[in-house]
């Protein structure tokens, strides 16, 4: 090429470069300005949303406050004795209800109704009024009264966190008839906080009347109410308007009563923290971008050697073709090239070189993505790559295969160095990663294959390392596993079991056996637990511990779970008067169609939902999401009982007992069998029994295999017992025989009851 042609080529390259840089600067400037503008807008929007939530929470707290104020006089033995169907001490009621609630707590109207809902007392405008004036409020207050004393279902919108019943279970569940309700309603066209509460004793429950009187109070949300509310929220101009505000800076929030009546618009002046970004920083940054762009263009005009830039681009392109864009590590293609090169090499003696191929997979990375978001997941992948790279040993080659999978090639390494590699990986992940605003602790599973022992091609080696990785995950994760030929056989066996299991499900070869559950107090059969069984035509009985995990991994669990539930309902219809428990797998429990399936089975077989106990393992509760809580609440609202199965065997947490409501706790057999030998096991069982019963839950002891176990569990306070001491799992015909005579101990070992009674 001639010098002139070189010059023309240089100028063309320089023009392209200048154009590219100009566009890049302009794009960066526009993007930066857009980010700042979005940040300012987002800050203002977030402030408004936070204030709206604060207002909503404050209104909810006002309902709770009204109920607490009522509680101070309504739950009182003297109130019950002075307000009866035969006599009302009006001086007492005036002093302790009328004047007290209106003067002390600023309630505007106070009413007392008898158990039939008829008014017997009214107080407002600083004086006692004739009870008949309550009729002007009867229609507006009817939904609240229906919620508290009936009749009819609750129709008002519920309020989160308002005077939770669980906080006063000692009254509500103690036979006193304590009931309450609080809402924001439209009273005579005006917004008001309305609360109702039964008047019951708080000490001597024997005073509790059959039909307690009901205290009702009304507090209007007027200017004074909103002024106090706004002062507590630092919103001094909080007000209620009939229509939305159109003034600049004012926020309007639709105010709707719990009965659906629109009460107007709550308005206030919103704080705007983003205005500094929009009005000050944004113009300054725009000016800076213009100056930077001008300077960049000036520098580009003075460049003499555009060819160096072109060479750099070419090198970058070659790099990107063999590297992962997110982590910067070599990619799968580059790794396999390196592995093929190594496999083609020979040592000085002509023998193939020894090397280690390791698959590294981050445990439960999907859970991190699902809970913290994909942005946090990407940053975690980048941090993991950087940490692995920084700790890489000399001569090792690290690559990212995609997702959460990494691979390491260790040259001149044999089986004796696998343990060292495992320890190195474990140390690399020992410290948490600081991502997503907190510390994330992760573990890894490692699958290892050796060359030439486990293969002489990259395809075979990578497949064997992948099989070893699968084995590491099956062994509980957070470990390294070296490939063996038996693992390949195991994979093939699991595949055959999966195919046979699918065929067994389709041909009806599965069965359900039942184990009896007996009362610790009487020894009578109170229920049975359903246990799925599979007798293979060739292999014989296959344990659920083998085929259930395979069913979950292969996607068969929903179909098997539905089949078992249908069989349980069918058999429950044969055995009226006892409960039938069935275990829900995590996969089955998380299905959104579960409530609908249960509802269909109840209707189809005519079995009361209260006789079905749905057992859930603690593994399900590791995902402490709103969805988990919603499914639990739904099945319990349908009348089904729930039991926390195998409590203490895995991820035991007292938070599970506090955050989720269960009807039963099933103590794992590992504790029951150890109570004779270990004081710690006895202490744990006693603590669980005391805690569970204190929370209103029945306690079931699993794995009762000896008479001593039965006696001890009864003495500890367990409600029900289950285990081989009473019966082994049996087909439904066996349960039919057991239930023919429920007056005797089903195990024919009733002596334990007599011994336990005399201990």
PDB file of C-alpha atoms in Angstrom, residues 338-513:
ATOM      1  CA  UNK A 338      -7.180 -25.953  26.918  1.00  0.00           C
ATOM      2  CA  UNK A 339      -8.399 -29.399  27.987  1.00  0.00           C
ATOM      3  CA  UNK A 340      -8.101 -30.805  24.458  1.00  0.00           C
ATOM      4  CA  UNK A 341      -4.566 -29.391  24.205  1.00  0.00           C
ATOM      5  CA  UNK A 342      -3.638 -31.036  27.487  1.00  0.00           C
ATOM      6  CA  UNK A 343      -5.157 -34.390  26.465  1.00  0.00           C
ATOM      7  CA  UNK A 344      -3.199 -34.299  23.217  1.00  0.00           C
ATOM      8  CA  UNK A 345       0.062 -33.697  25.076  1.00  0.00           C
ATOM      9  CA  UNK A 346       2.378 -36.426  26.313  1.00  0.00           C
ATOM     10  CA  UNK A 347       4.989 -36.589  29.014  1.00  0.00           C
ATOM     11  CA  UNK A 348       8.706 -37.231  28.441  1.00  0.00           C
ATOM     12  CA  UNK A 349       8.014 -40.957  28.523  1.00  0.00           C
ATOM     13  CA  UNK A 350       5.188 -40.680  26.029  1.00  0.00           C
ATOM     14  CA  UNK A 351       2.547 -41.378  28.643  1.00  0.00           C
ATOM     15  CA  UNK A 352      -0.562 -39.162  28.908  1.00  0.00           C
ATOM     16  CA  UNK A 353      -0.368 -36.325  31.420  1.00  0.00           C
ATOM     17  CA  UNK A 354      -2.268 -36.505  34.696  1.00  0.00           C
ATOM     18  CA  UNK A 355      -4.766 -33.733  35.454  1.00  0.00           C
ATOM     19  CA  UNK A 356      -7.825 -32.893  37.502  1.00  0.00           C
ATOM     20  CA  UNK A 357     -11.053 -31.555  35.973  1.00  0.00           C
ATOM     21  CA  UNK A 358     -13.363 -30.050  38.604  1.00  0.00           C
ATOM     22  CA  UNK A 359     -16.907 -28.802  38.172  1.00  0.00           C
ATOM     23  CA  UNK A 360     -17.836 -26.150  40.789  1.00  0.00           C
ATOM     24  CA  UNK A 361     -21.488 -25.251  41.348  1.00  0.00           C
ATOM     25  CA  UNK A 362     -22.814 -22.657  43.824  1.00  0.00           C
ATOM     26  CA  UNK A 363     -25.344 -24.314  46.140  1.00  0.00           C
ATOM     27  CA  UNK A 364     -28.908 -22.968  46.013  1.00  0.00           C
ATOM     28  CA  UNK A 365     -27.956 -20.094  43.729  1.00  0.00           C
ATOM     29  CA  UNK A 366     -31.505 -20.063  42.352  1.00  0.00           C
ATOM     30  CA  UNK A 367     -32.800 -19.199  45.834  1.00  0.00           C
ATOM     31  CA  UNK A 368     -30.460 -16.182  45.919  1.00  0.00           C
ATOM     32  CA  UNK A 369     -31.742 -15.016  42.541  1.00  0.00           C
ATOM     33  CA  UNK A 370     -35.368 -15.543  43.560  1.00  0.00           C
ATOM     34  CA  UNK A 371     -35.102 -13.796  46.928  1.00  0.00           C
ATOM     35  CA  UNK A 372     -32.544 -11.028  46.327  1.00  0.00           C
ATOM     36  CA  UNK A 373     -32.969 -10.461  42.597  1.00  0.00           C
ATOM     37  CA  UNK A 374     -30.909 -11.203  39.487  1.00  0.00           C
ATOM     38  CA  UNK A 375     -28.829  -8.037  39.887  1.00  0.00           C
ATOM     39  CA  UNK A 376     -27.541  -9.270  43.233  1.00  0.00           C
ATOM     40  CA  UNK A 377     -27.037 -12.712  41.693  1.00  0.00           C
ATOM     41  CA  UNK A 378     -24.920 -11.242  38.877  1.00  0.00           C
ATOM     42  CA  UNK A 379     -22.816  -9.264  41.352  1.00  0.00           C
ATOM     43  CA  UNK A 380     -22.347 -12.420  43.423  1.00  0.00           C
ATOM     44  CA  UNK A 381     -21.143 -14.329  40.335  1.00  0.00           C
ATOM     45  CA  UNK A 382     -18.661 -11.533  39.649  1.00  0.00           C
ATOM     46  CA  UNK A 383     -17.404 -11.606  43.252  1.00  0.00           C
ATOM     47  CA  UNK A 384     -17.092 -15.408  43.228  1.00  0.00           C
ATOM     48  CA  UNK A 385     -15.108 -15.270  39.980  1.00  0.00           C
ATOM     49  CA  UNK A 386     -12.783 -12.610  41.391  1.00  0.00           C
ATOM     50  CA  UNK A 387     -12.187 -14.540  44.614  1.00  0.00           C
ATOM     51  CA  UNK A 388     -11.515 -17.821  42.796  1.00  0.00           C
ATOM     52  CA  UNK A 389      -9.181 -16.061  40.388  1.00  0.00           C
ATOM     53  CA  UNK A 390      -7.264 -14.314  43.187  1.00  0.00           C
ATOM     54  CA  UNK A 391      -6.753 -17.604  45.057  1.00  0.00           C
ATOM     55  CA  UNK A 392      -5.952 -19.664  41.971  1.00  0.00           C
ATOM     56  CA  UNK A 393      -2.898 -21.866  42.265  1.00  0.00           C
ATOM     57  CA  UNK A 394      -0.043 -21.636  39.781  1.00  0.00           C
ATOM     58  CA  UNK A 395      -0.726 -23.739  36.699  1.00  0.00           C
ATOM     59  CA  UNK A 396      -4.502 -23.993  37.262  1.00  0.00           C
ATOM     60  CA  UNK A 397      -6.983 -22.808  34.644  1.00  0.00           C
ATOM     61  CA  UNK A 398     -10.336 -21.354  35.754  1.00  0.00           C
ATOM     62  CA  UNK A 399     -13.391 -20.813  33.537  1.00  0.00           C
ATOM     63  CA  UNK A 400     -17.049 -19.943  33.906  1.00  0.00           C
ATOM     64  CA  UNK A 401     -19.382 -22.287  32.057  1.00  0.00           C
ATOM     65  CA  UNK A 402     -22.488 -20.154  32.565  1.00  0.00           C
ATOM     66  CA  UNK A 403     -25.080 -19.637  35.286  1.00  0.00           C
ATOM     67  CA  UNK A 404     -23.492 -20.558  38.615  1.00  0.00           C
ATOM     68  CA  UNK A 405     -21.106 -23.173  37.174  1.00  0.00           C
ATOM     69  CA  UNK A 406     -17.328 -22.852  37.135  1.00  0.00           C
ATOM     70  CA  UNK A 407     -14.636 -25.308  36.065  1.00  0.00           C
ATOM     71  CA  UNK A 408     -11.001 -25.723  37.052  1.00  0.00           C
ATOM     72  CA  UNK A 409      -8.300 -27.617  35.147  1.00  0.00           C
ATOM     73  CA  UNK A 410      -5.340 -28.602  37.329  1.00  0.00           C
ATOM     74  CA  UNK A 411      -2.373 -29.830  35.291  1.00  0.00           C
ATOM     75  CA  UNK A 412       0.118 -32.365  36.631  1.00  0.00           C
ATOM     76  CA  UNK A 413      -2.257 -33.332  39.440  1.00  0.00           C
ATOM     77  CA  UNK A 414      -3.574 -36.728  40.457  1.00  0.00           C
ATOM     78  CA  UNK A 415      -5.950 -38.367  42.890  1.00  0.00           C
ATOM     79  CA  UNK A 416      -3.728 -37.512  45.864  1.00  0.00           C
ATOM     80  CA  UNK A 417      -4.346 -33.804  45.257  1.00  0.00           C
ATOM     81  CA  UNK A 418      -8.158 -33.961  45.131  1.00  0.00           C
ATOM     82  CA  UNK A 419      -8.433 -33.417  48.900  1.00  0.00           C
ATOM     83  CA  UNK A 420      -6.172 -30.348  48.679  1.00  0.00           C
ATOM     84  CA  UNK A 421      -8.319 -28.945  45.876  1.00  0.00           C
ATOM     85  CA  UNK A 422     -11.466 -29.510  47.948  1.00  0.00           C
ATOM     86  CA  UNK A 423      -9.929 -27.710  50.930  1.00  0.00           C
ATOM     87  CA  UNK A 424      -8.806 -24.831  48.733  1.00  0.00           C
ATOM     88  CA  UNK A 425     -12.328 -24.355  47.350  1.00  0.00           C
ATOM     89  CA  UNK A 426     -13.820 -24.538  50.854  1.00  0.00           C
ATOM     90  CA  UNK A 427     -11.392 -21.876  52.145  1.00  0.00           C
ATOM     91  CA  UNK A 428     -12.201 -19.668  49.175  1.00  0.00           C
ATOM     92  CA  UNK A 429     -15.882 -19.642  50.153  1.00  0.00           C
ATOM     93  CA  UNK A 430     -15.363 -19.512  53.925  1.00  0.00           C
ATOM     94  CA  UNK A 431     -15.867 -15.742  54.147  1.00  0.00           C
ATOM     95  CA  UNK A 432     -19.292 -14.280  53.228  1.00  0.00           C
ATOM     96  CA  UNK A 433     -19.821 -12.118  50.159  1.00  0.00           C
ATOM     97  CA  UNK A 434     -21.014  -8.568  50.800  1.00  0.00           C
ATOM     98  CA  UNK A 435     -23.752  -8.124  48.211  1.00  0.00           C
ATOM     99  CA  UNK A 436     -27.348  -6.924  48.244  1.00  0.00           C
ATOM    100  CA  UNK A 437     -26.888  -4.790  51.332  1.00  0.00           C
ATOM    101  CA  UNK A 438     -25.813  -7.687  53.532  1.00  0.00           C
ATOM    102  CA  UNK A 439     -23.546 -10.684  53.942  1.00  0.00           C
ATOM    103  CA  UNK A 440     -24.318 -13.688  51.743  1.00  0.00           C
ATOM    104  CA  UNK A 441     -22.839 -17.000  52.820  1.00  0.00           C
ATOM    105  CA  UNK A 442     -22.621 -19.559  50.053  1.00  0.00           C
ATOM    106  CA  UNK A 443     -21.264 -23.059  49.778  1.00  0.00           C
ATOM    107  CA  UNK A 444     -20.269 -25.050  46.733  1.00  0.00           C
ATOM    108  CA  UNK A 445     -20.565 -28.578  45.452  1.00  0.00           C
ATOM    109  CA  UNK A 446     -17.597 -29.927  43.499  1.00  0.00           C
ATOM    110  CA  UNK A 447     -17.496 -32.823  41.069  1.00  0.00           C
ATOM    111  CA  UNK A 448     -14.038 -34.123  40.170  1.00  0.00           C
ATOM    112  CA  UNK A 449     -12.814 -36.331  37.333  1.00  0.00           C
ATOM    113  CA  UNK A 450      -9.233 -37.471  36.666  1.00  0.00           C
ATOM    114  CA  UNK A 451      -7.418 -37.996  33.417  1.00  0.00           C
ATOM    115  CA  UNK A 452      -6.530 -40.526  32.187  1.00  0.00           C
ATOM    116  CA  UNK A 453      -8.302 -42.634  34.861  1.00  0.00           C
ATOM    117  CA  UNK A 454     -11.820 -41.280  34.213  1.00  0.00           C
ATOM    118  CA  UNK A 455     -11.564 -40.544  30.497  1.00  0.00           C
ATOM    119  CA  UNK A 456      -9.287 -39.495  27.669  1.00  0.00           C
ATOM    120  CA  UNK A 457     -11.576 -37.033  25.855  1.00  0.00           C
ATOM    121  CA  UNK A 458     -12.976 -33.705  26.987  1.00  0.00           C
ATOM    122  CA  UNK A 459     -16.548 -34.897  26.423  1.00  0.00           C
ATOM    123  CA  UNK A 460     -16.148 -37.972  28.653  1.00  0.00           C
ATOM    124  CA  UNK A 461     -14.241 -36.099  31.363  1.00  0.00           C
ATOM    125  CA  UNK A 462     -16.791 -33.290  31.577  1.00  0.00           C
ATOM    126  CA  UNK A 463     -19.690 -35.765  31.681  1.00  0.00           C
ATOM    127  CA  UNK A 464     -18.035 -37.725  34.492  1.00  0.00           C
ATOM    128  CA  UNK A 465     -17.255 -34.526  36.432  1.00  0.00           C
ATOM    129  CA  UNK A 466     -20.898 -33.546  36.028  1.00  0.00           C
ATOM    130  CA  UNK A 467     -22.021 -36.937  37.400  1.00  0.00           C
ATOM    131  CA  UNK A 468     -19.695 -36.457  40.384  1.00  0.00           C
ATOM    132  CA  UNK A 469     -21.172 -32.979  40.900  1.00  0.00           C
ATOM    133  CA  UNK A 470     -24.658 -34.490  40.930  1.00  0.00           C
ATOM    134  CA  UNK A 471     -23.481 -36.982  43.554  1.00  0.00           C
ATOM    135  CA  UNK A 472     -22.052 -34.135  45.669  1.00  0.00           C
ATOM    136  CA  UNK A 473     -25.413 -32.371  45.635  1.00  0.00           C
ATOM    137  CA  UNK A 474     -27.185 -35.627  46.502  1.00  0.00           C
ATOM    138  CA  UNK A 475     -24.828 -36.017  49.479  1.00  0.00           C
ATOM    139  CA  UNK A 476     -26.043 -32.767  50.995  1.00  0.00           C
ATOM    140  CA  UNK A 477     -23.987 -30.203  49.038  1.00  0.00           C
ATOM    141  CA  UNK A 478     -20.986 -28.285  50.417  1.00  0.00           C
ATOM    142  CA  UNK A 479     -18.584 -31.110  49.560  1.00  0.00           C
ATOM    143  CA  UNK A 480     -16.335 -32.463  46.815  1.00  0.00           C
ATOM    144  CA  UNK A 481     -16.856 -35.896  45.245  1.00  0.00           C
ATOM    145  CA  UNK A 482     -14.436 -37.805  43.008  1.00  0.00           C
ATOM    146  CA  UNK A 483     -16.033 -39.699  40.137  1.00  0.00           C
ATOM    147  CA  UNK A 484     -16.185 -43.474  40.350  1.00  0.00           C
ATOM    148  CA  UNK A 485     -17.645 -45.915  37.822  1.00  0.00           C
ATOM    149  CA  UNK A 486     -20.304 -46.835  40.381  1.00  0.00           C
ATOM    150  CA  UNK A 487     -21.682 -43.294  40.140  1.00  0.00           C
ATOM    151  CA  UNK A 488     -22.430 -43.735  36.470  1.00  0.00           C
ATOM    152  CA  UNK A 489     -24.217 -46.952  37.346  1.00  0.00           C
ATOM    153  CA  UNK A 490     -26.139 -45.102  40.057  1.00  0.00           C
ATOM    154  CA  UNK A 491     -27.272 -42.464  37.575  1.00  0.00           C
ATOM    155  CA  UNK A 492     -28.444 -45.179  35.234  1.00  0.00           C
ATOM    156  CA  UNK A 493     -30.211 -46.947  38.117  1.00  0.00           C
ATOM    157  CA  UNK A 494     -31.974 -43.732  39.132  1.00  0.00           C
ATOM    158  CA  UNK A 495     -33.080 -43.292  35.535  1.00  0.00           C
ATOM    159  CA  UNK A 496     -34.537 -46.809  35.491  1.00  0.00           C
ATOM    160  CA  UNK A 497     -36.266 -46.222  38.828  1.00  0.00           C
ATOM    161  CA  UNK A 498     -37.768 -43.029  37.426  1.00  0.00           C
ATOM    162  CA  UNK A 499     -39.118 -44.852  34.353  1.00  0.00           C
ATOM    163  CA  UNK A 500     -40.490 -47.707  36.490  1.00  0.00           C
ATOM    164  CA  UNK A 501     -42.050 -45.242  38.934  1.00  0.00           C
ATOM    165  CA  UNK A 502     -43.778 -43.423  36.108  1.00  0.00           C
ATOM    166  CA  UNK A 503     -45.130 -46.739  34.832  1.00  0.00           C
ATOM    167  CA  UNK A 504     -46.214 -47.776  38.347  1.00  0.00           C
ATOM    168  CA  UNK A 505     -48.141 -44.530  38.789  1.00  0.00           C
ATOM    169  CA  UNK A 506     -49.873 -44.914  35.438  1.00  0.00           C
ATOM    170  CA  UNK A 507     -50.776 -48.583  36.040  1.00  0.00           C
ATOM    171  CA  UNK A 508     -51.878 -48.165  39.664  1.00  0.00           C
ATOM    172  CA  UNK A 509     -49.036 -50.185  41.203  1.00  0.00           C
ATOM    173  CA  UNK A 510     -48.511 -47.764  44.096  1.00  0.00           C
ATOM    174  CA  UNK A 511     -50.261 -48.353  47.426  1.00  0.00           C
ATOM    175  CA  UNK A 512     -50.969 -46.468  50.656  1.00  0.00           C
ATOM    176  CA  UNK A 513     -50.420 -48.030  54.090  1.00  0.00           C
TER     177      UNK A 513
END
